C-alpha cells in the first residue's frame, strides 16, 4: 500500500518548514544549520539548480522536500550536491595503516592505524541531508527520501559525477558532546563542537585549512572514548546507513574530521536504484484484467518538474506500466507520460 508522501523540488516558500526540520535535526547535522539566512540561500541555490540556471553543472545543489500529499505538510527532506570540493574545500581523515618492524627487537612487527587529513573526494557527487520528522518515519518513508536522490540522478546523469559519496553523522551524546571532537579536534581548534560545526556549515572552510593538524595522528594515542567512535554513525543514522549499504555504498576508511562519522562511497553506475530502474510510459489502471502489482517508486522524467512517490505498479508490456489514479495526482502528470520506475523485488 502506498503512502501519501511525495518528494518534490524545494521552493523558497519552504523556508519555515525547512527551519523546523533544522531545529528538530539536533547537533552535528551540518547540512541543516539552524540559520534562516543560510537555509534561504540554500533554497535559492536549489531552485536555480532544478531550473538549470548554473554557471557550471558541478555547482548544482538539489534539495528535495517530502510532502504529505493529503495535508500539504512538509515532513522531511533529502538532497544531492552535484560536486563536492568545487566551491569550497572538502576535508576528511583517511585511516591508513602504517607498518613497523625490527629485526633487532626479535623480528617484531606492528601495524598501526593513523589518521591523515585528505581532500581527495573533489568532484564526487554527494547525497545527504536525509531527515524526517519522528512521527513520519517508517512505512517506507525513509526509503522514499533516500531513493528519490538516485532517481533524480538517473533523470539527467550528465549533471552528476561518476562517483558518489555520503557522510553520516558521528556519535554525539544527548548533550551535544562528540567524544571524537573532545579528544582530538578541540586541541587544534580551541572551540566547542557546535561552533566548529556552525563554521563548517556557514563559511568557506578556510579555518580548517588554517588549523587542522598537518601530520598523521596515531589512533592508538587517542583516548579509548575517541577510538571507539571512529567510523561509527549516530544512533539516529543507523537506518540511513543500512539503506546506503543496500544501495551499494561501502565504508571507504574515511571519517569526518569533526565527529569521526563514516564516509561511504560507490560508483554511480553501481547504485542499485539506478541499475534496477527503467523508463516506461505510465498508464492508469482500468477494469480490464487484474495485473500483478508490486510496490515501487515512480518519478517524472524532467528535473524542473521532478517528483517521486510510492506506488503500486504492474507491467503491461516491456515499455508500459500501469498504476492507480492517485499516483498521477501526486506526480502532477497525465496518463501516457514518460516516467522512471523502480519496483521492489
Tab-separated table of C-alpha atoms in Angstrom:
chain	number	residue	atom	x	y	z
A	1	UNK	CA	0.000	0.000	0.000
A	2	UNK	CA	1.414	3.396	-0.974
A	3	UNK	CA	1.869	6.232	1.489
A	4	UNK	CA	0.597	9.796	0.982
A	5	UNK	CA	4.138	11.157	0.647
A	6	UNK	CA	5.687	12.747	-2.409
A	7	UNK	CA	9.217	14.075	-2.931
A	8	UNK	CA	9.392	17.343	-4.869
A	9	UNK	CA	11.889	20.155	-5.530
A	10	UNK	CA	12.190	22.663	-2.717
A	11	UNK	CA	10.748	26.175	-3.094
A	12	UNK	CA	11.586	29.483	-1.433
A	13	UNK	CA	8.248	29.229	0.384
A	14	UNK	CA	9.585	26.127	2.172
A	15	UNK	CA	11.808	28.239	4.447
A	16	UNK	CA	9.628	27.984	7.605
A	17	UNK	CA	9.262	24.228	7.130
A	18	UNK	CA	12.992	23.799	6.481
A	19	UNK	CA	13.799	25.816	9.609
A	20	UNK	CA	11.558	23.496	11.613
A	21	UNK	CA	13.385	20.451	10.236
A	22	UNK	CA	16.741	22.056	11.089
A	23	UNK	CA	15.641	22.681	14.666
A	24	UNK	CA	14.461	19.081	15.001
A	25	UNK	CA	17.603	17.558	13.464
A	26	UNK	CA	19.793	18.182	16.515
A	27	UNK	CA	23.539	18.857	16.939
A	28	UNK	CA	26.024	17.628	14.368
A	29	UNK	CA	23.619	17.714	11.412
A	30	UNK	CA	25.897	20.072	9.487
A	31	UNK	CA	23.791	20.286	6.336
A	32	UNK	CA	20.771	21.595	8.283
A	33	UNK	CA	22.109	24.543	10.295
A	34	UNK	CA	19.594	26.447	12.389
A	35	UNK	CA	20.290	29.637	10.456
A	36	UNK	CA	17.495	31.212	8.441
A	37	UNK	CA	19.762	33.174	6.101
A	38	UNK	CA	21.843	30.085	5.262
A	39	UNK	CA	18.764	27.963	4.614
A	40	UNK	CA	17.211	30.696	2.470
A	41	UNK	CA	20.340	30.761	0.301
A	42	UNK	CA	20.216	27.005	0.047
A	43	UNK	CA	16.625	27.105	-1.170
A	44	UNK	CA	17.577	29.726	-3.744
A	45	UNK	CA	20.511	27.617	-4.994
A	46	UNK	CA	18.288	24.556	-5.235
A	47	UNK	CA	15.696	26.453	-7.246
A	48	UNK	CA	18.380	27.589	-9.692
A	49	UNK	CA	19.797	24.066	-9.941
A	50	UNK	CA	16.465	22.466	-10.814
A	51	UNK	CA	15.846	25.211	-13.374
A	52	UNK	CA	19.276	24.640	-14.923
A	53	UNK	CA	20.448	28.191	-14.198
A	54	UNK	CA	24.036	27.252	-13.266
A	55	UNK	CA	27.426	28.616	-14.331
A	56	UNK	CA	28.767	25.054	-14.055
A	57	UNK	CA	26.735	21.880	-13.617
A	58	UNK	CA	29.074	20.848	-10.776
A	59	UNK	CA	27.661	23.724	-8.706
A	60	UNK	CA	24.202	22.134	-8.610
A	61	UNK	CA	22.734	21.620	-5.138
A	62	UNK	CA	19.349	19.914	-5.326
A	63	UNK	CA	17.134	19.917	-2.243
A	64	UNK	CA	14.076	17.652	-2.201
A	65	UNK	CA	11.209	18.095	0.235
A	66	UNK	CA	8.950	15.301	1.425
A	67	UNK	CA	5.354	16.480	1.449
A	68	UNK	CA	2.245	14.793	2.760
A	69	UNK	CA	0.057	14.959	-0.345
A	70	UNK	CA	-3.098	14.781	1.762
A	71	UNK	CA	-2.293	17.710	4.076
A	72	UNK	CA	0.452	19.654	2.296
A	73	UNK	CA	2.702	19.403	5.373
A	74	UNK	CA	6.450	19.196	4.737
A	75	UNK	CA	7.667	16.265	6.840
A	76	UNK	CA	11.227	15.666	5.653
A	77	UNK	CA	13.959	16.325	3.134
A	78	UNK	CA	16.966	14.891	1.326
A	79	UNK	CA	19.497	16.357	-1.083
A	80	UNK	CA	22.088	15.844	-3.799
A	81	UNK	CA	25.184	18.001	-4.267
A	82	UNK	CA	26.480	17.550	-7.817
A	83	UNK	CA	30.144	18.134	-6.973
A	84	UNK	CA	31.930	18.239	-3.622
A	85	UNK	CA	35.018	20.333	-3.084
A	86	UNK	CA	34.202	22.533	-6.082
A	87	UNK	CA	33.171	25.778	-4.406
A	88	UNK	CA	34.900	25.125	-1.052
A	89	UNK	CA	37.418	22.582	0.300
A	90	UNK	CA	36.103	19.209	1.445
A	91	UNK	CA	38.310	17.650	4.117
A	92	UNK	CA	38.235	14.255	5.824
A	93	UNK	CA	40.511	11.937	7.736
A	94	UNK	CA	41.619	8.842	5.856
A	95	UNK	CA	42.541	5.874	8.037
A	96	UNK	CA	45.855	4.472	6.803
A	97	UNK	CA	47.805	1.518	8.191
A	98	UNK	CA	51.490	2.054	8.940
A	99	UNK	CA	53.739	-0.978	9.420
A	100	UNK	CA	56.826	-1.013	11.608
A	101	UNK	CA	59.243	-3.909	12.068
A	102	UNK	CA	62.557	-4.510	13.788
A	103	UNK	CA	64.924	-7.443	13.455
A	104	UNK	CA	66.968	-6.086	16.350
A	105	UNK	CA	63.913	-6.469	18.609
A	106	UNK	CA	63.372	-10.104	17.680
A	107	UNK	CA	61.692	-9.660	14.304
A	108	UNK	CA	58.797	-7.792	15.894
A	109	UNK	CA	56.225	-6.214	13.575
A	110	UNK	CA	53.426	-3.777	14.365
A	111	UNK	CA	50.609	-2.450	12.172
A	112	UNK	CA	49.169	0.807	13.452
A	113	UNK	CA	46.307	2.916	12.127
A	114	UNK	CA	46.796	6.636	11.659
A	115	UNK	CA	44.513	9.495	10.627
A	116	UNK	CA	45.715	11.594	7.694
A	117	UNK	CA	43.989	14.778	6.524
A	118	UNK	CA	42.802	14.452	2.925
A	119	UNK	CA	40.688	16.249	0.348
A	120	UNK	CA	40.713	13.502	-2.288
A	121	UNK	CA	36.956	13.493	-2.957
A	122	UNK	CA	36.875	16.590	-5.146
A	123	UNK	CA	34.238	16.182	-7.846
A	124	UNK	CA	32.312	13.362	-6.181
A	125	UNK	CA	28.548	13.771	-6.102
A	126	UNK	CA	27.283	13.763	-2.517
A	127	UNK	CA	23.929	12.534	-1.235
A	128	UNK	CA	22.811	13.666	2.197
A	129	UNK	CA	20.505	15.871	4.267
A	130	UNK	CA	18.144	12.948	4.820
A	131	UNK	CA	15.877	13.848	7.723
A	132	UNK	CA	12.264	13.041	8.574
A	133	UNK	CA	10.051	14.159	11.411
A	134	UNK	CA	9.883	11.413	14.023
A	135	UNK	CA	6.164	10.731	13.570
A	136	UNK	CA	6.607	10.248	9.817
A	137	UNK	CA	9.350	7.626	9.898
A	138	UNK	CA	8.557	4.079	8.916
A	139	UNK	CA	6.245	2.681	6.292
A	140	UNK	CA	8.837	3.201	3.586
A	141	UNK	CA	9.114	6.984	4.046
A	142	UNK	CA	12.854	6.837	4.728
A	143	UNK	CA	13.405	4.651	1.689
A	144	UNK	CA	11.420	7.112	-0.457
A	145	UNK	CA	13.528	10.036	0.779
A	146	UNK	CA	16.743	8.122	0.130
A	147	UNK	CA	15.979	6.537	-3.233
A	148	UNK	CA	14.455	9.692	-4.699
A	149	UNK	CA	18.003	11.102	-4.842
A	150	UNK	CA	19.181	8.291	-7.111
A	151	UNK	CA	16.133	8.576	-9.345
A	152	UNK	CA	16.965	12.280	-9.624
A	153	UNK	CA	20.479	11.367	-10.747
A	154	UNK	CA	19.102	8.854	-13.264
A	155	UNK	CA	16.846	11.512	-14.789
A	156	UNK	CA	19.808	13.574	-16.029
A	157	UNK	CA	23.077	11.658	-15.386
A	158	UNK	CA	25.267	14.280	-17.073
A	159	UNK	CA	24.610	16.686	-14.198
A	160	UNK	CA	26.245	14.360	-11.667
A	161	UNK	CA	29.655	12.821	-11.069
A	162	UNK	CA	30.925	9.345	-11.872
A	163	UNK	CA	31.472	8.638	-8.170
A	164	UNK	CA	29.060	9.201	-5.288
A	165	UNK	CA	29.656	9.605	-1.553
A	166	UNK	CA	27.655	10.055	1.605
A	167	UNK	CA	28.698	11.210	5.067
A	168	UNK	CA	26.902	10.050	8.182
A	169	UNK	CA	26.686	11.969	11.412
A	170	UNK	CA	29.062	10.546	14.009
A	171	UNK	CA	28.470	9.670	17.647
A	172	UNK	CA	27.178	12.648	19.640
A	173	UNK	CA	25.532	12.286	23.043
A	174	UNK	CA	22.256	13.796	24.241
A	175	UNK	CA	24.129	16.884	25.442
A	176	UNK	CA	25.645	17.539	22.030
A	177	UNK	CA	29.100	16.298	23.048
A	178	UNK	CA	31.233	14.474	20.470
A	179	UNK	CA	33.883	12.195	22.064
A	180	UNK	CA	35.980	12.358	18.900
A	181	UNK	CA	35.924	16.141	18.894
A	182	UNK	CA	36.673	16.489	22.596
A	183	UNK	CA	39.699	14.186	22.348
A	184	UNK	CA	41.118	15.467	19.063
A	185	UNK	CA	39.587	18.460	17.293
A	186	UNK	CA	39.279	20.673	20.352
A	187	UNK	CA	43.074	20.632	20.845
A	188	UNK	CA	43.599	22.217	17.429
A	189	UNK	CA	40.568	24.492	17.114
A	190	UNK	CA	40.135	25.637	20.738
A	191	UNK	CA	36.375	25.908	20.337
A	192	UNK	CA	33.231	23.916	21.151
A	193	UNK	CA	31.945	21.298	18.713
A	194	UNK	CA	28.808	23.351	17.985
A	195	UNK	CA	30.893	26.369	16.996
A	196	UNK	CA	33.137	24.331	14.682
A	197	UNK	CA	30.084	22.656	13.195
A	198	UNK	CA	28.455	26.057	12.601
A	199	UNK	CA	31.577	27.432	10.918
A	200	UNK	CA	31.788	24.353	8.710
A	201	UNK	CA	28.197	24.896	7.562
A	202	UNK	CA	28.353	28.662	7.074
A	203	UNK	CA	31.881	29.562	5.871
A	204	UNK	CA	34.288	28.641	3.064
A	205	UNK	CA	36.144	26.279	5.462
A	206	UNK	CA	39.366	28.290	5.355
A	207	UNK	CA	39.562	27.830	9.132
A	208	UNK	CA	40.010	24.086	8.543
A	209	UNK	CA	42.969	24.726	6.226
A	210	UNK	CA	44.467	27.033	8.829
A	211	UNK	CA	44.006	24.957	11.978
A	212	UNK	CA	43.807	21.242	11.165
A	213	UNK	CA	46.824	19.042	12.001
A	214	UNK	CA	49.144	18.615	9.028
A	215	UNK	CA	50.773	15.367	10.188
A	216	UNK	CA	49.400	11.830	10.733
A	217	UNK	CA	47.760	11.117	14.090
A	218	UNK	CA	48.286	7.629	15.520
A	219	UNK	CA	44.899	6.225	16.521
A	220	UNK	CA	46.398	4.280	19.448
A	221	UNK	CA	47.469	7.577	21.030
A	222	UNK	CA	43.857	8.754	21.290
A	223	UNK	CA	41.799	8.048	24.435
A	224	UNK	CA	39.557	4.940	24.303
A	225	UNK	CA	36.352	7.002	24.066
A	226	UNK	CA	37.636	8.588	20.837
A	227	UNK	CA	38.959	5.357	19.312
A	228	UNK	CA	35.650	3.588	19.936
A	229	UNK	CA	33.592	6.036	17.843
A	230	UNK	CA	35.852	6.316	14.787
A	231	UNK	CA	33.799	5.226	11.785
A	232	UNK	CA	30.590	4.802	13.810
A	233	UNK	CA	27.395	6.678	12.981
A	234	UNK	CA	24.895	8.404	15.253
A	235	UNK	CA	22.138	6.172	16.632
A	236	UNK	CA	19.556	8.070	14.552
A	237	UNK	CA	21.584	7.396	11.413
A	238	UNK	CA	21.672	3.598	11.650
A	239	UNK	CA	18.653	3.219	9.366
A	240	UNK	CA	20.144	5.589	6.791
A	241	UNK	CA	23.438	3.668	6.942
A	242	UNK	CA	21.663	0.381	6.213
A	243	UNK	CA	19.892	1.946	3.230
A	244	UNK	CA	23.217	3.214	1.898
A	245	UNK	CA	24.776	-0.241	2.242
A	246	UNK	CA	21.763	-1.791	0.498
A	247	UNK	CA	22.223	0.748	-2.295
A	248	UNK	CA	25.848	-0.317	-2.813
A	249	UNK	CA	27.847	2.167	-0.729
A	250	UNK	CA	30.871	0.872	1.185
A	251	UNK	CA	32.884	2.328	4.057
A	252	UNK	CA	35.957	3.904	2.476
A	253	UNK	CA	38.166	4.031	5.613
A	254	UNK	CA	37.486	7.751	5.694
A	255	UNK	CA	35.814	9.678	8.522
A	256	UNK	CA	34.543	13.162	9.308
A	257	UNK	CA	37.149	15.483	10.789
A	258	UNK	CA	34.807	16.767	13.497
A	259	UNK	CA	32.795	13.817	14.839
A	260	UNK	CA	34.556	10.794	13.291
A	261	UNK	CA	31.423	9.646	11.451
A	262	UNK	CA	31.877	7.318	8.454
A	263	UNK	CA	32.145	8.312	4.806
A	264	UNK	CA	30.819	5.736	2.346
A	265	UNK	CA	31.233	5.764	-1.425
A	266	UNK	CA	30.462	3.928	-4.642
A	267	UNK	CA	30.332	4.491	-8.386
A	268	UNK	CA	27.137	5.964	-9.811
A	269	UNK	CA	26.706	3.019	-12.175
A	270	UNK	CA	26.696	0.645	-9.194
A	271	UNK	CA	23.800	2.346	-7.399
A	272	UNK	CA	21.104	-0.272	-7.018
A	273	UNK	CA	18.158	2.053	-7.583
A	274	UNK	CA	19.628	3.302	-10.857
A	275	UNK	CA	20.596	-0.189	-12.048
A	276	UNK	CA	17.164	-1.632	-11.312
A	277	UNK	CA	15.082	1.291	-12.602
A	278	UNK	CA	13.662	1.642	-16.097
A	279	UNK	CA	11.894	4.217	-18.242
A	280	UNK	CA	8.285	3.418	-19.123
A	281	UNK	CA	5.110	5.034	-20.369
A	282	UNK	CA	2.728	5.156	-17.411
A	283	UNK	CA	-0.963	4.451	-17.866
A	284	UNK	CA	-3.830	4.417	-15.413
A	285	UNK	CA	-5.287	1.066	-14.416
A	286	UNK	CA	-8.636	0.205	-15.998
A	287	UNK	CA	-11.030	-2.603	-15.173
A	288	UNK	CA	-9.831	-4.862	-17.960
A	289	UNK	CA	-7.896	-7.616	-16.211
A	290	UNK	CA	-6.161	-7.765	-12.859
A	291	UNK	CA	-2.396	-7.407	-13.347
A	292	UNK	CA	0.098	-8.442	-10.679
A	293	UNK	CA	1.015	-5.318	-8.726
A	294	UNK	CA	4.292	-4.754	-6.923
A	295	UNK	CA	5.243	-1.891	-4.635
A	296	UNK	CA	7.778	0.539	-6.002
A	297	UNK	CA	8.639	4.131	-6.822
A	298	UNK	CA	7.659	6.303	-9.770
A	299	UNK	CA	9.440	9.509	-10.788
A	300	UNK	CA	8.834	12.069	-13.503
A	301	UNK	CA	11.464	12.377	-16.228
A	302	UNK	CA	12.281	16.108	-16.190
A	303	UNK	CA	14.178	17.953	-13.461
A	304	UNK	CA	12.229	21.219	-13.302
A	305	UNK	CA	9.083	19.231	-12.514
A	306	UNK	CA	10.794	16.312	-10.777
A	307	UNK	CA	8.578	14.390	-8.357
A	308	UNK	CA	8.714	10.908	-6.815
A	309	UNK	CA	6.134	8.862	-4.929
A	310	UNK	CA	5.497	5.316	-3.818
A	311	UNK	CA	3.020	3.383	-5.937
A	312	UNK	CA	1.581	0.002	-6.789
A	313	UNK	CA	2.981	-0.808	-10.236
A	314	UNK	CA	2.308	-3.518	-12.802
A	315	UNK	CA	3.977	-4.013	-16.176
A	316	UNK	CA	1.624	-4.183	-19.147
A	317	UNK	CA	4.489	-4.828	-21.574
A	318	UNK	CA	8.218	-4.028	-21.822
A	319	UNK	CA	7.586	-0.322	-22.384
A	320	UNK	CA	4.366	0.323	-20.460
A	321	UNK	CA	3.378	0.171	-16.801
A	322	UNK	CA	0.051	0.770	-15.095
A	323	UNK	CA	-0.736	2.220	-11.695
A	324	UNK	CA	-3.616	3.751	-9.760
A	325	UNK	CA	-5.096	7.195	-10.439
A	326	UNK	CA	-3.768	8.770	-7.230
A	327	UNK	CA	-0.186	8.302	-8.480
A	328	UNK	CA	-0.868	10.687	-11.360
A	329	UNK	CA	-2.284	13.237	-8.917
A	330	UNK	CA	0.822	13.092	-6.708
A	331	UNK	CA	3.191	13.393	-9.653
A	332	UNK	CA	1.032	16.021	-11.391
A	333	UNK	CA	1.191	14.176	-14.716
A	334	UNK	CA	-1.323	12.703	-17.160
A	335	UNK	CA	-1.713	9.089	-18.312
A	336	UNK	CA	0.731	8.276	-21.079
A	337	UNK	CA	3.548	10.336	-19.559
A	338	UNK	CA	7.138	9.112	-19.672
A	339	UNK	CA	8.320	8.128	-16.205
A	340	UNK	CA	11.019	6.129	-14.460
A	341	UNK	CA	10.013	3.278	-12.182
A	342	UNK	CA	11.786	1.141	-9.615
A	343	UNK	CA	9.965	-1.984	-8.460
A	344	UNK	CA	10.735	-3.762	-5.205
A	345	UNK	CA	11.850	-7.318	-5.972
